Short mmCIF file of C-alpha atoms in Angstrom, two decimals:
data_model
loop_
_atom_site.label_atom_id
_atom_site.label_comp_id
_atom_site.label_asym_id
_atom_site.label_seq_id
_atom_site.Cartn_x
_atom_site.Cartn_y
_atom_site.Cartn_z
CA MET N 204 -157.58 40.25 0.04
CA SER N 205 -161.14 38.94 -0.16
CA VAL N 206 -164.03 41.42 -0.01
CA PRO N 207 -166.71 40.64 2.62
CA LEU N 208 -170.08 39.89 1.01
CA GLY N 209 -173.18 39.57 3.15
CA VAL N 210 -175.57 37.08 1.51
CA TYR N 211 -179.05 37.48 2.99
CA THR N 212 -181.18 34.56 1.85
CA ARG N 213 -184.77 33.64 2.62
CA TYR N 214 -183.93 30.08 3.69
CA ASP N 215 -181.02 27.91 4.66
CA ARG N 216 -179.99 25.00 2.42
CA LEU N 217 -183.33 23.22 2.94
CA GLY N 218 -185.05 25.89 0.84
CA ALA N 219 -184.55 25.21 -2.86
CA SER N 220 -184.48 28.84 -4.00
CA SER N 221 -181.78 29.78 -1.49
CA ARG N 222 -179.73 26.60 -1.90
CA LEU N 223 -179.66 26.81 -5.68
CA ARG N 224 -179.33 30.55 -6.26
CA TYR N 225 -176.91 31.41 -3.43
CA TYR N 226 -175.23 28.56 -1.53
CA GLY N 227 -174.49 26.69 -4.77
CA TYR N 228 -172.40 29.63 -6.00
CA ARG N 229 -170.07 29.91 -3.00
CA ALA N 230 -167.05 28.68 -4.97
CA ALA N 231 -167.77 31.08 -7.83
CA PHE N 232 -168.13 34.03 -5.44
CA GLU N 233 -164.85 33.14 -3.74
CA ALA N 234 -163.08 32.80 -7.08
CA ALA N 235 -164.19 36.37 -7.89
CA GLY N 236 -162.55 37.68 -4.71
CA PHE N 237 -165.52 37.71 -2.34
CA ALA N 238 -165.70 36.25 1.15
CA PRO N 239 -169.42 35.33 1.33
CA GLU N 240 -171.17 35.02 4.67
CA PHE N 241 -174.65 33.50 4.47
CA HIS N 242 -177.50 34.72 6.67
CA PRO N 243 -180.83 32.88 6.17
CA PHE N 244 -184.03 34.61 7.32
CA PHE N 245 -186.06 31.48 8.16
CA SER N 246 -184.67 28.56 10.10
CA ASP N 247 -185.04 25.01 8.79
CA ALA N 248 -187.71 24.50 11.48
CA TYR N 249 -190.02 26.87 9.61
CA LEU N 250 -189.79 24.93 6.33
CA THR N 251 -189.95 21.55 8.09
CA ARG N 252 -193.24 22.59 9.67
CA LEU N 253 -194.57 23.98 6.38
CA TYR N 254 -193.65 20.89 4.36
CA ALA N 255 -195.21 18.66 7.02
CA GLY N 256 -198.55 20.30 6.20
CA ARG N 257 -198.81 22.23 9.46
CA GLY N 258 -198.98 25.61 7.74
CA LYS N 259 -196.96 28.75 8.23
CA SER N 260 -195.88 29.54 11.78
CA ARG N 261 -196.44 33.17 12.76
CA LEU N 262 -194.32 32.62 15.84
CA LEU N 263 -191.33 31.35 13.86
CA ALA N 264 -191.82 34.11 11.28
CA ALA N 265 -191.86 36.76 14.01
CA ALA N 266 -188.74 35.29 15.59
CA ALA N 267 -187.02 35.33 12.21
CA LEU N 268 -187.89 39.00 11.71
CA VAL N 269 -186.54 39.90 15.15
CA ARG N 270 -183.25 38.10 14.38
CA ARG N 271 -182.89 39.75 10.98
CA PHE N 272 -183.81 43.17 12.37
CA ALA N 273 -181.10 42.88 15.01
CA ALA N 274 -178.53 41.63 12.48
CA SER N 275 -179.35 44.53 10.14
CA THR N 276 -177.73 47.01 12.51
CA ARG N 277 -174.30 45.64 11.53
CA LEU N 278 -174.54 44.98 7.80
CA PRO N 279 -171.37 44.79 5.70
CA GLU N 280 -170.89 47.34 2.91
CA LYS N 281 -171.67 44.90 0.08
CA LEU N 282 -174.84 42.78 0.04
CA LEU N 283 -176.58 40.13 -2.02
CA ILE N 284 -180.23 39.88 -1.00
CA GLU N 285 -182.97 37.37 -1.82
CA TYR N 286 -186.02 39.57 -2.54
CA GLU N 287 -185.78 41.87 0.49
CA LEU N 288 -183.90 42.32 3.72
CA LEU N 289 -186.88 42.75 6.09
CA PRO N 290 -190.01 40.88 4.89
CA GLU N 291 -193.38 42.44 5.72
CA LEU N 292 -191.83 45.77 6.69
CA PRO N 293 -192.28 48.90 4.52
CA TYR N 294 -189.56 50.19 2.24
CA GLY N 295 -188.85 53.20 4.44
CA ILE N 296 -187.71 51.02 7.34
CA GLU N 297 -185.55 48.79 5.17
CA ALA N 298 -184.01 51.76 3.38
CA ARG N 299 -182.62 53.08 6.65
CA PHE N 300 -180.53 49.94 7.09
CA LEU N 301 -179.45 49.87 3.44
CA ARG N 302 -178.35 53.51 3.40
CA GLY N 303 -174.69 53.86 2.42
CA ARG N 304 -174.42 50.22 1.30
CA ARG N 305 -174.27 48.67 -2.15
CA TYR N 306 -176.70 45.83 -2.72
CA VAL N 307 -177.75 43.40 -5.43
CA LEU N 308 -181.21 41.80 -5.39
CA ASN N 309 -182.02 38.33 -6.72
CA PHE N 310 -185.53 37.21 -7.78
CA ASP N 311 -186.64 33.74 -8.89
CA ASP N 312 -190.41 34.28 -8.57
CA ASP N 313 -192.85 37.13 -9.17
CA VAL N 314 -193.02 38.01 -5.47
CA TRP N 315 -194.54 41.42 -6.29
CA ILE N 316 -197.90 39.63 -6.20
CA LYS N 317 -197.81 39.04 -2.44
CA TYR N 318 -197.75 42.78 -1.67
CA GLU N 319 -200.39 43.89 -4.20
CA GLY N 320 -203.03 46.07 -2.61
CA ARG N 321 -201.25 46.13 0.76
CA GLY N 322 -200.84 49.84 1.37
CA ARG N 323 -197.27 50.86 2.20
CA LEU N 324 -195.96 47.47 1.06
CA ALA N 325 -197.44 47.68 -2.43
CA ASP N 326 -194.51 49.54 -4.01
CA LYS N 327 -191.73 48.06 -1.85
CA TYR N 328 -190.09 45.87 -4.49
CA ASP N 329 -190.22 48.63 -7.11
CA ARG N 330 -188.37 51.00 -4.78
CA LEU N 331 -185.83 48.36 -3.70
CA VAL N 332 -185.12 47.48 -7.32
CA ALA N 333 -184.75 51.14 -8.31
CA GLY N 334 -182.12 51.66 -5.60
CA ALA N 335 -180.14 48.49 -6.23
CA CYS N 336 -176.68 48.41 -7.80
CA GLY N 337 -177.80 45.39 -9.77
CA VAL N 338 -180.63 42.86 -10.03
CA VAL N 339 -180.46 39.15 -10.90
CA CYS N 340 -183.61 37.68 -12.49
CA ALA N 341 -184.39 34.02 -13.03
CA ASN N 342 -186.65 34.41 -16.06
CA ASP N 343 -187.74 36.76 -18.83
CA LEU N 344 -190.95 37.89 -17.10
CA LEU N 345 -188.96 39.11 -14.10
CA LEU N 346 -186.24 40.65 -16.26
CA GLU N 347 -188.81 42.63 -18.25
CA LYS N 348 -190.40 43.88 -15.03
CA VAL N 349 -187.06 44.87 -13.49
CA LEU N 350 -185.62 46.61 -16.56
CA LYS N 351 -188.41 49.19 -16.37
CA LEU N 352 -187.00 50.19 -12.98
CA ASN N 353 -183.27 49.51 -13.22
CA PRO N 354 -181.07 48.99 -16.31
CA ASP N 355 -178.43 47.04 -14.36
CA ALA N 356 -180.09 43.65 -14.52
CA VAL N 357 -179.12 40.21 -15.78
CA LYS N 358 -180.98 36.98 -16.39
CA ILE N 359 -179.49 33.98 -14.60
CA PRO N 360 -181.83 30.97 -14.53
CA THR N 361 -181.98 28.74 -11.50
CA ALA N 362 -179.20 26.39 -12.53
CA VAL N 363 -178.14 22.82 -11.83
CA ASP N 364 -174.80 21.30 -11.00
CA LEU N 365 -174.26 18.88 -13.88
CA ASP N 366 -171.64 16.97 -11.92
CA ALA N 367 -174.38 15.77 -9.54
CA PHE N 368 -176.29 13.94 -12.29
CA PRO N 369 -174.92 10.55 -13.43
CA LEU N 370 -174.56 10.16 -17.18
CA GLN N 371 -175.43 6.47 -17.07
CA ALA N 372 -178.08 5.33 -14.61
CA GLU N 373 -180.08 2.14 -14.45
CA LYS N 374 -183.73 2.92 -15.13
CA PHE N 375 -186.60 1.73 -12.95
CA PRO N 376 -188.11 -1.54 -14.28
CA ARG N 377 -191.51 0.10 -14.77
CA PHE N 378 -191.85 3.11 -17.09
CA THR N 379 -191.56 5.95 -14.59
CA VAL N 380 -192.54 9.60 -14.96
CA ALA N 381 -191.07 12.02 -12.42
CA TRP N 382 -192.54 15.03 -10.68
CA ILE N 383 -190.30 16.83 -8.21
CA GLY N 384 -191.36 19.66 -5.93
CA THR N 385 -192.61 20.57 -2.48
CA PRO N 386 -195.83 19.78 -0.59
CA VAL N 387 -196.88 23.35 -1.35
CA THR N 388 -196.56 23.07 -5.15
CA TYR N 389 -198.06 19.56 -5.14
CA SER N 390 -201.42 21.32 -5.57
CA TYR N 391 -200.44 22.05 -9.19
CA LEU N 392 -200.25 18.30 -9.77
CA GLU N 393 -203.65 17.75 -8.14
CA ARG N 394 -205.19 20.40 -10.37
CA HIS N 395 -204.16 18.26 -13.35
CA ALA N 396 -205.83 15.09 -12.08
CA GLU N 397 -207.86 14.59 -15.27
CA ALA N 398 -204.72 14.88 -17.40
CA LEU N 399 -202.94 12.31 -15.23
CA ARG N 400 -205.87 9.91 -15.52
CA ALA N 401 -205.90 10.38 -19.30
CA MET N 402 -202.19 9.53 -19.33
CA SER N 403 -202.88 6.38 -17.32
CA ARG N 404 -205.44 5.26 -19.87
CA ALA N 405 -203.04 5.93 -22.74
CA ALA N 406 -200.02 4.01 -21.41
CA GLU N 407 -198.91 2.01 -18.42
CA PHE N 408 -196.63 4.08 -16.18
CA GLU N 409 -195.89 4.99 -12.59
CA LEU N 410 -195.76 8.59 -11.43
CA LEU N 411 -192.89 9.10 -9.00
CA VAL N 412 -193.50 12.08 -6.74
CA ILE N 413 -190.23 13.28 -5.21
CA ALA N 414 -191.37 15.49 -2.34
CA LYS N 415 -192.76 13.98 0.87
CA LYS N 416 -193.91 10.42 1.54
CA SER N 417 -196.64 11.91 3.73
CA LEU N 418 -198.38 13.11 0.55
CA GLY N 419 -199.43 9.51 -0.09
CA PRO N 420 -203.02 9.99 1.14
CA ARG N 421 -203.41 12.75 -1.46
CA ALA N 422 -202.59 10.44 -4.38
CA VAL N 423 -204.69 11.09 -7.48
CA PRO N 424 -207.35 8.34 -7.83
CA GLY N 425 -206.91 6.24 -10.95
CA VAL N 426 -203.19 6.93 -11.28
CA ARG N 427 -200.41 4.58 -10.19
CA MET N 428 -198.22 6.72 -7.93
CA ARG N 429 -195.23 6.29 -5.67
CA PHE N 430 -193.97 8.88 -3.20
CA GLU N 431 -190.35 9.35 -2.19
CA GLU N 432 -188.87 11.69 0.38
CA TRP N 433 -186.92 14.48 -1.28
CA SER N 434 -183.43 15.35 -0.12
CA PRO N 435 -180.53 17.22 -1.76
CA GLU N 436 -178.61 13.94 -1.67
CA ASN N 437 -181.16 11.75 -3.49
CA GLU N 438 -182.88 14.03 -6.01
CA ALA N 439 -180.36 13.58 -8.85
CA ALA N 440 -180.14 9.80 -8.39
CA LEU N 441 -183.93 9.37 -8.36
CA LEU N 442 -184.50 11.60 -11.38
CA SER N 443 -181.80 9.86 -13.40
CA ARG N 444 -183.55 6.50 -12.94
CA CYS N 445 -186.83 7.80 -14.41
CA HIS N 446 -187.84 7.78 -18.06
CA ALA N 447 -189.54 11.19 -18.37
CA GLY N 448 -190.62 14.18 -16.30
CA ILE N 449 -193.66 16.44 -16.10
CA MET N 450 -194.25 20.07 -15.12
CA PRO N 451 -197.95 20.93 -15.12
CA LEU N 452 -198.92 24.52 -14.26
CA PRO N 453 -202.34 26.22 -14.23
CA ALA N 454 -202.81 28.70 -17.06
CA ASP N 455 -204.92 31.05 -14.93
CA ASP N 456 -202.48 31.54 -12.04
CA ALA N 457 -200.38 34.72 -12.11
CA PHE N 458 -197.82 33.38 -9.64
CA ALA N 459 -197.36 30.19 -11.71
CA ALA N 460 -196.79 32.32 -14.81
CA GLY N 461 -193.89 34.02 -13.04
CA LYS N 462 -192.23 30.83 -11.83
CA SER N 463 -188.91 29.66 -13.14
CA ALA N 464 -188.98 26.36 -15.00
CA PHE N 465 -186.56 24.69 -12.63
CA LYS N 466 -188.23 21.28 -12.79
CA LEU N 467 -187.62 21.28 -16.53
CA ILE N 468 -184.01 22.27 -15.97
CA GLN N 469 -183.57 19.36 -13.54
CA TYR N 470 -185.08 17.02 -16.11
CA LEU N 471 -182.62 18.30 -18.72
CA ALA N 472 -179.70 17.54 -16.41
CA ALA N 473 -181.04 14.04 -15.80
CA GLY N 474 -181.52 13.50 -19.54
CA LEU N 475 -185.30 13.21 -19.21
CA PRO N 476 -187.64 14.30 -21.97
CA ALA N 477 -190.48 16.30 -20.45
CA ILE N 478 -194.14 17.13 -20.83
CA ALA N 479 -195.08 20.61 -19.63
CA SER N 480 -197.82 23.20 -19.61
CA PRO N 481 -197.11 26.03 -22.08
CA VAL N 482 -197.03 28.59 -19.25
CA GLY N 483 -194.44 31.24 -18.41
CA GLU N 484 -190.79 30.23 -18.52
CA ASN N 485 -191.76 26.66 -19.48
CA ARG N 486 -192.26 27.96 -23.02
CA ARG N 487 -188.64 29.11 -23.18
CA VAL N 488 -186.90 26.16 -21.55
CA LEU N 489 -188.70 23.24 -23.21
CA ARG N 490 -188.10 22.82 -26.94
CA ALA N 491 -191.16 21.14 -28.41
CA GLY N 492 -190.29 18.05 -30.38
CA GLU N 493 -186.64 18.28 -29.34
CA THR N 494 -186.56 17.89 -25.55
CA GLY N 495 -190.23 17.15 -24.90
CA PHE N 496 -193.79 18.23 -25.61
CA PHE N 497 -196.26 20.87 -24.49
CA ALA N 498 -199.71 19.82 -23.36
CA SER N 499 -202.84 21.65 -22.22
CA ALA N 500 -205.93 19.45 -22.55
CA PRO N 501 -205.94 15.94 -21.01
CA GLY N 502 -205.83 14.37 -24.46
CA GLU N 503 -202.63 16.25 -25.26
CA TRP N 504 -200.97 15.00 -22.08
CA ALA N 505 -201.99 11.45 -22.99
CA GLU N 506 -200.66 11.73 -26.55
CA ALA N 507 -197.36 13.19 -25.36
CA LEU N 508 -196.86 10.29 -22.96
CA ARG N 509 -197.71 7.79 -25.69
CA LEU N 510 -195.00 9.31 -27.87
CA LEU N 511 -192.43 9.08 -25.08
CA THR N 512 -193.07 5.38 -24.55
CA ASP N 513 -191.55 4.85 -28.01
CA ASP N 514 -187.93 3.98 -27.23
CA ALA N 515 -186.51 5.64 -30.35
CA VAL N 516 -188.34 8.92 -29.66
CA ARG N 517 -187.41 8.95 -25.99
CA ILE N 518 -183.72 8.18 -26.59
CA ARG N 519 -183.44 10.97 -29.16
CA LEU N 520 -185.12 13.53 -26.90
CA SER N 521 -183.09 12.35 -23.91
CA ALA N 522 -179.82 13.01 -25.73
CA ASN N 523 -181.05 16.46 -26.74
CA ALA N 524 -182.06 17.21 -23.16
CA ARG N 525 -178.69 16.37 -21.68
CA ALA N 526 -176.92 18.41 -24.36
CA LEU N 527 -179.10 21.45 -23.64
CA ALA N 528 -178.56 21.15 -19.87
CA ARG N 529 -175.21 22.91 -20.16
CA ASP N 530 -177.09 26.12 -20.96
CA TYR N 531 -178.76 25.96 -17.53
CA SER N 532 -175.83 24.85 -15.41
CA ILE N 533 -173.79 26.31 -12.58
CA GLN N 534 -170.76 25.40 -14.66
CA LYS N 535 -171.90 28.03 -17.22
CA TYR N 536 -173.45 30.64 -14.95
CA GLY N 537 -171.02 30.60 -12.01
CA PRO N 538 -168.49 32.93 -13.69
CA ILE N 539 -171.28 35.11 -15.17
CA TYR N 540 -173.00 35.56 -11.79
CA ALA N 541 -169.74 36.31 -9.98
CA GLU N 542 -168.61 38.85 -12.59
CA PHE N 543 -171.98 40.62 -12.47
CA LEU N 544 -171.66 40.93 -8.68
CA ARG N 545 -168.08 42.18 -8.93
CA GLU N 546 -168.99 44.92 -11.42
CA ALA N 547 -172.21 45.93 -9.62
CA LEU N 548 -170.67 46.12 -6.16
CA GLU N 549 -167.29 47.68 -6.94
#
């Protein structure tokens, strides 16, 4: 008989973190004997508004908290939670609902930062982690932080479904470099405008931004760019038609340092060599000279692109990338994730 598992995510399938770290593992959870029931905190309307550039909605956030608060009065005995059950509420309130239940937390970003210096919220994640039966971490920074509070932790990167990425795809006629993300993280691309312009001077290419077409007015001057609407259905096909991918991050941003290198993992699955900032988890996922290159100064970004326009170099790195993708796949981590949950929650 299957064991009920309440999966309390931050978003529905429209949110990448929830879709990839929870919904994508439904089959693995079921194979381990769980009957998962998914309960997103935010509705798709919240993310749709945010990605349209209209900012966060306090009204929708308040409505989400009311719904989750009401649902928390009838929690199952075993829980998998994205970050926290009741955002913006102190640990003491959340602990009342979690009392007598076994729960596993899952972190893909350094969300501790958002509660720093906020009184009763400041130590919330530390206390939740300490009381958890297990904690899943997407990268080494998070794992190191969590292990100081709870020894029952495992690193499971945000993984891709390799079956979604075609092995042979016709490339775009023009040399195309991909960047995939959200309108929120597009600011990281804008902060590297000089690097992008240096790349444009070094080689002819088009930067394909897979996010929102409405970002068009924010195109970086001096760089040939094309904007495509992201969807779960088209991301793999679009990436597979590109020639390379980029993941620029600011070196002076604490939140960026705690991010998982999921863009790089997507590029691996699509067989794309990548250029990335040597920040955080990027340094562990990208293998310099084997699956891509690191770059900091604009000149380094330009030189890396010039190298990738050499067909022999790109083909070699592309083959390496696809081979390494298995190490960051749902096919590998599905059984590991499910077994960790089974042992933690038994």
